Amino acid sequence: MMKASFTSVLAIPAIERGNEHGGLGPISFRRLLRETDFKAPIDFVDYTIVPSGSAIGMHQHVGNEEMYFVVSGEPLMRVNGYEARLAKGSLSVVRDGESHELINDRGGDVEILVIQVRV
């Protein structure tokens, strides 16, 4: 039996990356949970901050799917040629074989919860 998992965003050190998946500028994320925290095929749960002017570049998912939940900000999300302006409380799902990118072209940070699962 697995033990209960409790965590806080502020308790986990941020990981800084530049030009994520060929995107622009820096992003930071905190890996709240890892695949070893689950029996289900979940790879990770990340809390990610994309500053104004930064972007997660276009990339394809193969063998996994990803969900983006917008905590704050208004990112532009592109998935397989479709485009939507997301807002707080919005959700985007990227399925196996699909490509996507997230662009913060507005003022202020975009904060997202990202969950990736294996298929």
PDB file of N, CA and C in Angstrom, residues 21-106:
ATOM      1  N   HIS A  21      11.293  23.148 -25.278  1.00  0.00           N
ATOM      2  CA  HIS A  21      10.825  22.561 -26.545  1.00  0.00           C
ATOM      3  C   HIS A  21      10.997  23.536 -27.712  1.00  0.00           C
ATOM      4  N   GLY A  22      12.051  24.347 -27.676  1.00  0.00           N
ATOM      5  CA  GLY A  22      12.313  25.297 -28.755  1.00  0.00           C
ATOM      6  C   GLY A  22      11.517  26.587 -28.643  1.00  0.00           C
ATOM      7  N   GLY A  23      10.851  26.789 -27.520  1.00  0.00           N
ATOM      8  CA  GLY A  23      10.070  28.012 -27.311  1.00  0.00           C
ATOM      9  C   GLY A  23      10.963  29.190 -26.963  1.00  0.00           C
ATOM     10  N   LEU A  24      10.334  30.285 -26.581  1.00  0.00           N
ATOM     11  CA  LEU A  24      11.052  31.517 -26.270  1.00  0.00           C
ATOM     12  C   LEU A  24      11.133  31.742 -24.768  1.00  0.00           C
ATOM     13  N   GLY A  25      12.260  32.271 -24.325  1.00  0.00           N
ATOM     14  CA  GLY A  25      12.392  32.721 -22.949  1.00  0.00           C
ATOM     15  C   GLY A  25      12.388  31.609 -21.912  1.00  0.00           C
ATOM     16  N   PRO A  26      12.404  32.023 -20.650  1.00  0.00           N
ATOM     17  CA  PRO A  26      12.466  31.060 -19.547  1.00  0.00           C
ATOM     18  C   PRO A  26      11.075  30.599 -19.107  1.00  0.00           C
ATOM     19  N   ILE A  27      11.041  29.440 -18.486  1.00  0.00           N
ATOM     20  CA  ILE A  27       9.878  28.985 -17.723  1.00  0.00           C
ATOM     21  C   ILE A  27      10.432  28.385 -16.431  1.00  0.00           C
ATOM     22  N   SER A  28       9.571  28.206 -15.448  1.00  0.00           N
ATOM     23  CA  SER A  28       9.970  27.481 -14.249  1.00  0.00           C
ATOM     24  C   SER A  28       8.847  26.523 -13.894  1.00  0.00           C
ATOM     25  N   PHE A  29       9.227  25.390 -13.307  1.00  0.00           N
ATOM     26  CA  PHE A  29       8.198  24.448 -12.880  1.00  0.00           C
ATOM     27  C   PHE A  29       8.628  23.752 -11.607  1.00  0.00           C
ATOM     28  N   ARG A  30       7.634  23.267 -10.898  1.00  0.00           N
ATOM     29  CA  ARG A  30       7.851  22.497  -9.677  1.00  0.00           C
ATOM     30  C   ARG A  30       7.176  21.151  -9.879  1.00  0.00           C
ATOM     31  N   ARG A  31       7.960  20.088  -9.806  1.00  0.00           N
ATOM     32  CA  ARG A  31       7.423  18.733  -9.988  1.00  0.00           C
ATOM     33  C   ARG A  31       6.782  18.314  -8.670  1.00  0.00           C
ATOM     34  N   LEU A  32       5.450  18.487  -8.602  1.00  0.00           N
ATOM     35  CA  LEU A  32       4.717  18.203  -7.370  1.00  0.00           C
ATOM     36  C   LEU A  32       4.656  16.708  -7.072  1.00  0.00           C
ATOM     37  N   LEU A  33       4.434  15.913  -8.114  1.00  0.00           N
ATOM     38  CA  LEU A  33       4.342  14.462  -7.970  1.00  0.00           C
ATOM     39  C   LEU A  33       5.024  13.795  -9.153  1.00  0.00           C
ATOM     40  N   ARG A  34       5.605  12.625  -8.912  1.00  0.00           N
ATOM     41  CA  ARG A  34       6.316  11.853  -9.937  1.00  0.00           C
ATOM     42  C   ARG A  34       5.608  10.527 -10.173  1.00  0.00           C
ATOM     43  N   GLU A  35       6.024   9.816 -11.216  1.00  0.00           N
ATOM     44  CA  GLU A  35       5.382   8.544 -11.541  1.00  0.00           C
ATOM     45  C   GLU A  35       5.445   7.549 -10.388  1.00  0.00           C
ATOM     46  N   THR A  36       6.479   7.633  -9.552  1.00  0.00           N
ATOM     47  CA  THR A  36       6.602   6.717  -8.415  1.00  0.00           C
ATOM     48  C   THR A  36       5.577   6.995  -7.317  1.00  0.00           C
ATOM     49  N   ASP A  37       4.876   8.125  -7.408  1.00  0.00           N
ATOM     50  CA  ASP A  37       3.835   8.459  -6.436  1.00  0.00           C
ATOM     51  C   ASP A  37       2.486   7.840  -6.784  1.00  0.00           C
ATOM     52  N   PHE A  38       2.404   7.133  -7.927  1.00  0.00           N
ATOM     53  CA  PHE A  38       1.131   6.603  -8.420  1.00  0.00           C
ATOM     54  C   PHE A  38       1.256   5.136  -8.811  1.00  0.00           C
ATOM     55  N   LYS A  39       0.150   4.413  -8.710  1.00  0.00           N
ATOM     56  CA  LYS A  39       0.046   3.094  -9.331  1.00  0.00           C
ATOM     57  C   LYS A  39      -0.472   3.259 -10.763  1.00  0.00           C
ATOM     58  N   ALA A  40      -1.242   4.293 -10.999  1.00  0.00           N
ATOM     59  CA  ALA A  40      -1.776   4.610 -12.327  1.00  0.00           C
ATOM     60  C   ALA A  40      -0.640   5.095 -13.224  1.00  0.00           C
ATOM     61  N   PRO A  41      -0.837   5.084 -14.551  1.00  0.00           N
ATOM     62  CA  PRO A  41       0.232   5.469 -15.486  1.00  0.00           C
ATOM     63  C   PRO A  41       0.424   6.992 -15.613  1.00  0.00           C
ATOM     64  N   ILE A  42       0.604   7.652 -14.482  1.00  0.00           N
ATOM     65  CA  ILE A  42       0.819   9.097 -14.477  1.00  0.00           C
ATOM     66  C   ILE A  42       2.322   9.351 -14.424  1.00  0.00           C
ATOM     67  N   ASP A  43       2.828  10.157 -15.369  1.00  0.00           N
ATOM     68  CA  ASP A  43       4.256  10.486 -15.410  1.00  0.00           C
ATOM     69  C   ASP A  43       4.621  11.544 -14.380  1.00  0.00           C
ATOM     70  N   PHE A  44       3.818  12.621 -14.340  1.00  0.00           N
ATOM     71  CA  PHE A  44       4.128  13.711 -13.415  1.00  0.00           C
ATOM     72  C   PHE A  44       2.948  14.665 -13.285  1.00  0.00           C
ATOM     73  N   VAL A  45       3.023  15.467 -12.218  1.00  0.00           N
ATOM     74  CA  VAL A  45       2.135  16.606 -12.005  1.00  0.00           C
ATOM     75  C   VAL A  45       3.053  17.787 -11.733  1.00  0.00           C
ATOM     76  N   ASP A  46       3.018  18.782 -12.616  1.00  0.00           N
ATOM     77  CA  ASP A  46       3.882  19.961 -12.498  1.00  0.00           C
ATOM     78  C   ASP A  46       3.053  21.223 -12.303  1.00  0.00           C
ATOM     79  N   TYR A  47       3.592  22.141 -11.508  1.00  0.00           N
ATOM     80  CA  TYR A  47       3.058  23.498 -11.412  1.00  0.00           C
ATOM     81  C   TYR A  47       4.052  24.370 -12.153  1.00  0.00           C
ATOM     82  N   THR A  48       3.624  24.949 -13.279  1.00  0.00           N
ATOM     83  CA  THR A  48       4.531  25.643 -14.197  1.00  0.00           C
ATOM     84  C   THR A  48       4.182  27.117 -14.308  1.00  0.00           C
ATOM     85  N   ILE A  49       5.200  27.963 -14.343  1.00  0.00           N
ATOM     86  CA  ILE A  49       5.024  29.399 -14.555  1.00  0.00           C
ATOM     87  C   ILE A  49       5.714  29.775 -15.862  1.00  0.00           C
ATOM     88  N   VAL A  50       4.936  30.416 -16.741  1.00  0.00           N
ATOM     89  CA  VAL A  50       5.437  30.896 -18.027  1.00  0.00           C
ATOM     90  C   VAL A  50       5.342  32.424 -17.985  1.00  0.00           C
ATOM     91  N   PRO A  51       6.473  33.116 -17.821  1.00  0.00           N
ATOM     92  CA  PRO A  51       6.440  34.583 -17.754  1.00  0.00           C
ATOM     93  C   PRO A  51       5.969  35.222 -19.067  1.00  0.00           C
ATOM     94  N   SER A  52       5.547  36.466 -18.975  1.00  0.00           N
ATOM     95  CA  SER A  52       5.144  37.222 -20.159  1.00  0.00           C
ATOM     96  C   SER A  52       6.273  37.222 -21.185  1.00  0.00           C
ATOM     97  N   GLY A  53       5.942  36.931 -22.438  1.00  0.00           N
ATOM     98  CA  GLY A  53       6.924  36.895 -23.518  1.00  0.00           C
ATOM     99  C   GLY A  53       7.572  35.537 -23.710  1.00  0.00           C
ATOM    100  N   SER A  54       7.310  34.588 -22.814  1.00  0.00           N
ATOM    101  CA  SER A  54       7.878  33.243 -22.938  1.00  0.00           C
ATOM    102  C   SER A  54       6.873  32.293 -23.567  1.00  0.00           C
ATOM    103  N   ALA A  55       7.383  31.172 -24.062  1.00  0.00           N
ATOM    104  CA  ALA A  55       6.525  30.176 -24.703  1.00  0.00           C
ATOM    105  C   ALA A  55       7.120  28.788 -24.540  1.00  0.00           C
ATOM    106  N   ILE A  56       6.242  27.802 -24.461  1.00  0.00           N
ATOM    107  CA  ILE A  56       6.630  26.400 -24.563  1.00  0.00           C
ATOM    108  C   ILE A  56       6.447  26.057 -26.033  1.00  0.00           C
ATOM    109  N   GLY A  57       7.525  25.696 -26.709  1.00  0.00           N
ATOM    110  CA  GLY A  57       7.504  25.509 -28.154  1.00  0.00           C
ATOM    111  C   GLY A  57       6.682  24.314 -28.617  1.00  0.00           C
ATOM    112  N   MET A  58       6.375  24.318 -29.899  1.00  0.00           N
ATOM    113  CA  MET A  58       5.594  23.253 -30.531  1.00  0.00           C
ATOM    114  C   MET A  58       6.343  21.935 -30.404  1.00  0.00           C
ATOM    115  N   HIS A  59       5.659  20.924 -29.895  1.00  0.00           N
ATOM    116  CA  HIS A  59       6.236  19.583 -29.790  1.00  0.00           C
ATOM    117  C   HIS A  59       5.114  18.551 -29.801  1.00  0.00           C
ATOM    118  N   GLN A  60       5.471  17.340 -30.170  1.00  0.00           N
ATOM    119  CA  GLN A  60       4.496  16.259 -30.310  1.00  0.00           C
ATOM    120  C   GLN A  60       4.572  15.308 -29.124  1.00  0.00           C
ATOM    121  N   HIS A  61       3.420  14.800 -28.738  1.00  0.00           N
ATOM    122  CA  HIS A  61       3.359  13.784 -27.682  1.00  0.00           C
ATOM    123  C   HIS A  61       3.171  12.415 -28.316  1.00  0.00           C
ATOM    124  N   VAL A  62       4.050  11.498 -27.955  1.00  0.00           N
ATOM    125  CA  VAL A  62       3.984  10.132 -28.462  1.00  0.00           C
ATOM    126  C   VAL A  62       4.056   9.197 -27.255  1.00  0.00           C
ATOM    127  N   GLY A  63       3.022   8.391 -27.078  1.00  0.00           N
ATOM    128  CA  GLY A  63       2.987   7.460 -25.959  1.00  0.00           C
ATOM    129  C   GLY A  63       2.514   8.064 -24.663  1.00  0.00           C
ATOM    130  N   ASN A  64       2.070   9.331 -24.714  1.00  0.00           N
ATOM    131  CA  ASN A  64       1.521   9.970 -23.517  1.00  0.00           C
ATOM    132  C   ASN A  64       0.528  11.050 -23.907  1.00  0.00           C
ATOM    133  N   GLU A  65      -0.229  11.484 -22.938  1.00  0.00           N
ATOM    134  CA  GLU A  65      -1.185  12.571 -23.108  1.00  0.00           C
ATOM    135  C   GLU A  65      -0.959  13.564 -21.979  1.00  0.00           C
ATOM    136  N   GLU A  66      -1.343  14.818 -22.232  1.00  0.00           N
ATOM    137  CA  GLU A  66      -1.072  15.868 -21.266  1.00  0.00           C
ATOM    138  C   GLU A  66      -2.299  16.748 -21.095  1.00  0.00           C
ATOM    139  N   MET A  67      -2.520  17.174 -19.865  1.00  0.00           N
ATOM    140  CA  MET A  67      -3.611  18.094 -19.554  1.00  0.00           C
ATOM    141  C   MET A  67      -3.005  19.365 -18.965  1.00  0.00           C
ATOM    142  N   TYR A  68      -3.461  20.503 -19.463  1.00  0.00           N
ATOM    143  CA  TYR A  68      -3.051  21.801 -18.939  1.00  0.00           C
ATOM    144  C   TYR A  68      -4.271  22.449 -18.299  1.00  0.00           C
ATOM    145  N   PHE A  69      -4.167  22.800 -17.024  1.00  0.00           N
ATOM    146  CA  PHE A  69      -5.218  23.538 -16.326  1.00  0.00           C
ATOM    147  C   PHE A  69      -4.664  24.908 -15.992  1.00  0.00           C
ATOM    148  N   VAL A  70      -5.349  25.971 -16.449  1.00  0.00           N
ATOM    149  CA  VAL A  70      -4.858  27.337 -16.253  1.00  0.00           C
ATOM    150  C   VAL A  70      -5.283  27.842 -14.873  1.00  0.00           C
ATOM    151  N   VAL A  71      -4.278  28.131 -14.046  1.00  0.00           N
ATOM    152  CA  VAL A  71      -4.509  28.668 -12.702  1.00  0.00           C
ATOM    153  C   VAL A  71      -4.645  30.187 -12.781  1.00  0.00           C
ATOM    154  N   SER A  72      -3.796  30.828 -13.618  1.00  0.00           N
ATOM    155  CA  SER A  72      -3.890  32.273 -13.825  1.00  0.00           C
ATOM    156  C   SER A  72      -3.260  32.634 -15.165  1.00  0.00           C
ATOM    157  N   GLY A  73      -3.652  33.793 -15.678  1.00  0.00           N
ATOM    158  CA  GLY A  73      -3.144  34.265 -16.956  1.00  0.00           C
ATOM    159  C   GLY A  73      -4.063  33.889 -18.103  1.00  0.00           C
ATOM    160  N   GLU A  74      -3.644  34.299 -19.307  1.00  0.00           N
ATOM    161  CA  GLU A  74      -4.432  34.076 -20.520  1.00  0.00           C
ATOM    162  C   GLU A  74      -3.529  33.617 -21.661  1.00  0.00           C
ATOM    163  N   PRO A  75      -3.032  32.385 -21.595  1.00  0.00           N
ATOM    164  CA  PRO A  75      -2.122  31.924 -22.646  1.00  0.00           C
ATOM    165  C   PRO A  75      -2.846  31.603 -23.950  1.00  0.00           C
ATOM    166  N   LEU A  76      -2.096  31.678 -25.031  1.00  0.00           N
ATOM    167  CA  LEU A  76      -2.574  31.218 -26.327  1.00  0.00           C
ATOM    168  C   LEU A  76      -2.100  29.774 -26.470  1.00  0.00           C
ATOM    169  N   MET A  77      -3.040  28.861 -26.692  1.00  0.00           N
ATOM    170  CA  MET A  77      -2.718  27.440 -26.812  1.00  0.00           C
ATOM    171  C   MET A  77      -3.025  26.996 -28.218  1.00  0.00           C
ATOM    172  N   ARG A  78      -2.069  26.319 -28.840  1.00  0.00           N
ATOM    173  CA  ARG A  78      -2.270  25.748 -30.173  1.00  0.00           C
ATOM    174  C   ARG A  78      -2.114  24.235 -30.065  1.00  0.00           C
ATOM    175  N   VAL A  79      -3.116  23.505 -30.552  1.00  0.00           N
ATOM    176  CA  VAL A  79      -3.092  22.044 -30.536  1.00  0.00           C
ATOM    177  C   VAL A  79      -3.512  21.559 -31.918  1.00  0.00           C
ATOM    178  N   ASN A  80      -2.590  20.908 -32.617  1.00  0.00           N
ATOM    179  CA  ASN A  80      -2.871  20.325 -33.945  1.00  0.00           C
ATOM    180  C   ASN A  80      -3.561  21.285 -34.903  1.00  0.00           C
ATOM    181  N   GLY A  81      -3.074  22.509 -34.966  1.00  0.00           N
ATOM    182  CA  GLY A  81      -3.613  23.482 -35.904  1.00  0.00           C
ATOM    183  C   GLY A  81      -4.807  24.273 -35.379  1.00  0.00           C
ATOM    184  N   TYR A  82      -5.343  23.911 -34.225  1.00  0.00           N
ATOM    185  CA  TYR A  82      -6.430  24.674 -33.611  1.00  0.00           C
ATOM    186  C   TYR A  82      -5.828  25.607 -32.572  1.00  0.00           C
ATOM    187  N   GLU A  83      -6.465  26.751 -32.384  1.00  0.00           N
ATOM    188  CA  GLU A  83      -5.934  27.775 -31.498  1.00  0.00           C
ATOM    189  C   GLU A  83      -7.036  28.272 -30.577  1.00  0.00           C
ATOM    190  N   ALA A  84      -6.700  28.473 -29.303  1.00  0.00           N
ATOM    191  CA  ALA A  84      -7.675  29.014 -28.356  1.00  0.00           C
ATOM    192  C   ALA A  84      -6.952  29.893 -27.348  1.00  0.00           C
ATOM    193  N   ARG A  85      -7.603  30.960 -26.957  1.00  0.00           N
ATOM    194  CA  ARG A  85      -7.113  31.815 -25.881  1.00  0.00           C
ATOM    195  C   ARG A  85      -7.718  31.262 -24.595  1.00  0.00           C
ATOM    196  N   LEU A  86      -6.880  30.753 -23.715  1.00  0.00           N
ATOM    197  CA  LEU A  86      -7.361  30.175 -22.468  1.00  0.00           C
ATOM    198  C   LEU A  86      -7.393  31.240 -21.380  1.00  0.00           C
ATOM    199  N   ALA A  87      -8.146  30.986 -20.334  1.00  0.00           N
ATOM    200  CA  ALA A  87      -8.254  31.898 -19.195  1.00  0.00           C
ATOM    201  C   ALA A  87      -8.279  31.066 -17.919  1.00  0.00           C
ATOM    202  N   LYS A  88      -8.218  31.735 -16.795  1.00  0.00           N
ATOM    203  CA  LYS A  88      -8.254  31.069 -15.495  1.00  0.00           C
ATOM    204  C   LYS A  88      -9.402  30.063 -15.456  1.00  0.00           C
ATOM    205  N   GLY A  89      -9.085  28.839 -15.067  1.00  0.00           N
ATOM    206  CA  GLY A  89     -10.096  27.788 -14.989  1.00  0.00           C
ATOM    207  C   GLY A  89     -10.268  26.992 -16.268  1.00  0.00           C
ATOM    208  N   SER A  90      -9.568  27.378 -17.345  1.00  0.00           N
ATOM    209  CA  SER A  90      -9.664  26.653 -18.622  1.00  0.00           C
ATOM    210  C   SER A  90      -8.801  25.402 -18.582  1.00  0.00           C
ATOM    211  N   LEU A  91      -9.160  24.466 -19.449  1.00  0.00           N
ATOM    212  CA  LEU A  91      -8.468  23.192 -19.534  1.00  0.00           C
ATOM    213  C   LEU A  91      -8.194  22.871 -20.993  1.00  0.00           C
ATOM    214  N   SER A  92      -7.009  22.339 -21.265  1.00  0.00           N
ATOM    215  CA  SER A  92      -6.660  21.889 -22.604  1.00  0.00           C
ATOM    216  C   SER A  92      -6.074  20.489 -22.490  1.00  0.00           C
ATOM    217  N   VAL A  93      -6.476  19.595 -23.390  1.00  0.00           N
ATOM    218  CA  VAL A  93      -5.970  18.229 -23.403  1.00  0.00           C
ATOM    219  C   VAL A  93      -5.230  17.996 -24.711  1.00  0.00           C
ATOM    220  N   VAL A  94      -4.024  17.450 -24.600  1.00  0.00           N
ATOM    221  CA  VAL A  94      -3.213  17.095 -25.761  1.00  0.00           C
ATOM    222  C   VAL A  94      -3.124  15.575 -25.775  1.00  0.00           C
ATOM    223  N   ARG A  95      -3.684  14.970 -26.828  1.00  0.00           N
ATOM    224  CA  ARG A  95      -3.755  13.515 -26.899  1.00  0.00           C
ATOM    225  C   ARG A  95      -2.523  12.914 -27.588  1.00  0.00           C
ATOM    226  N   ASP A  96      -2.359  11.633 -27.412  1.00  0.00           N
ATOM    227  CA  ASP A  96      -1.255  10.891 -28.019  1.00  0.00           C
ATOM    228  C   ASP A  96      -1.200  11.173 -29.523  1.00  0.00           C
ATOM    229  N   GLY A  97      -0.036  11.555 -30.019  1.00  0.00           N
ATOM    230  CA  GLY A  97       0.151  11.851 -31.438  1.00  0.00           C
ATOM    231  C   GLY A  97      -0.086  13.300 -31.809  1.00  0.00           C
ATOM    232  N   GLU A  98      -0.645  14.098 -30.894  1.00  0.00           N
ATOM    233  CA  GLU A  98      -0.911  15.504 -31.196  1.00  0.00           C
ATOM    234  C   GLU A  98       0.294  16.381 -30.855  1.00  0.00           C
ATOM    235  N   SER A  99       0.345  17.547 -31.507  1.00  0.00           N
ATOM    236  CA  SER A  99       1.391  18.533 -31.253  1.00  0.00           C
ATOM    237  C   SER A  99       0.761  19.777 -30.645  1.00  0.00           C
ATOM    238  N   HIS A 100       1.531  20.450 -29.792  1.00  0.00           N
ATOM    239  CA  HIS A 100       0.980  21.664 -29.167  1.00  0.00           C
ATOM    240  C   HIS A 100       2.084  22.620 -28.764  1.00  0.00           C
ATOM    241  N   GLU A 101       1.664  23.860 -28.504  1.00  0.00           N
ATOM    242  CA  GLU A 101       2.532  24.889 -27.940  1.00  0.00           C
ATOM    243  C   GLU A 101       1.685  25.819 -27.093  1.00  0.00           C
ATOM    244  N   LEU A 102       2.327  26.481 -26.134  1.00  0.00           N
ATOM    245  CA  LEU A 102       1.650  27.450 -25.273  1.00  0.00           C
ATOM    246  C   LEU A 102       2.463  28.727 -25.298  1.00  0.00           C
ATOM    247  N   ILE A 103       1.796  29.857 -25.565  1.00  0.00           N
ATOM    248  CA  ILE A 103       2.463  31.146 -25.722  1.00  0.00           C
ATOM    249  C   ILE A 103       1.867  32.141 -24.739  1.00  0.00           C
ATOM    250  N   ASN A 104       2.730  32.785 -23.960  1.00  0.00           N
ATOM    251  CA  ASN A 104       2.263  33.855 -23.078  1.00  0.00           C
ATOM    252  C   ASN A 104       2.586  35.183 -23.736  1.00  0.00           C
ATOM    253  N   ASP A 105       1.649  35.655 -24.526  1.00  0.00           N
ATOM    254  CA  ASP A 105       1.831  36.917 -25.247  1.00  0.00           C
ATOM    255  C   ASP A 105       1.061  38.057 -24.599  1.00  0.00           C
ATOM    256  N   ARG A 106       0.680  37.882 -23.351  1.00  0.00           N
ATOM    257  CA  ARG A 106      -0.020  38.917 -22.584  1.00  0.00           C
ATOM    258  C   ARG A 106       0.851  39.325 -21.403  1.00  0.00           C
TER     259      ARG A 106
END
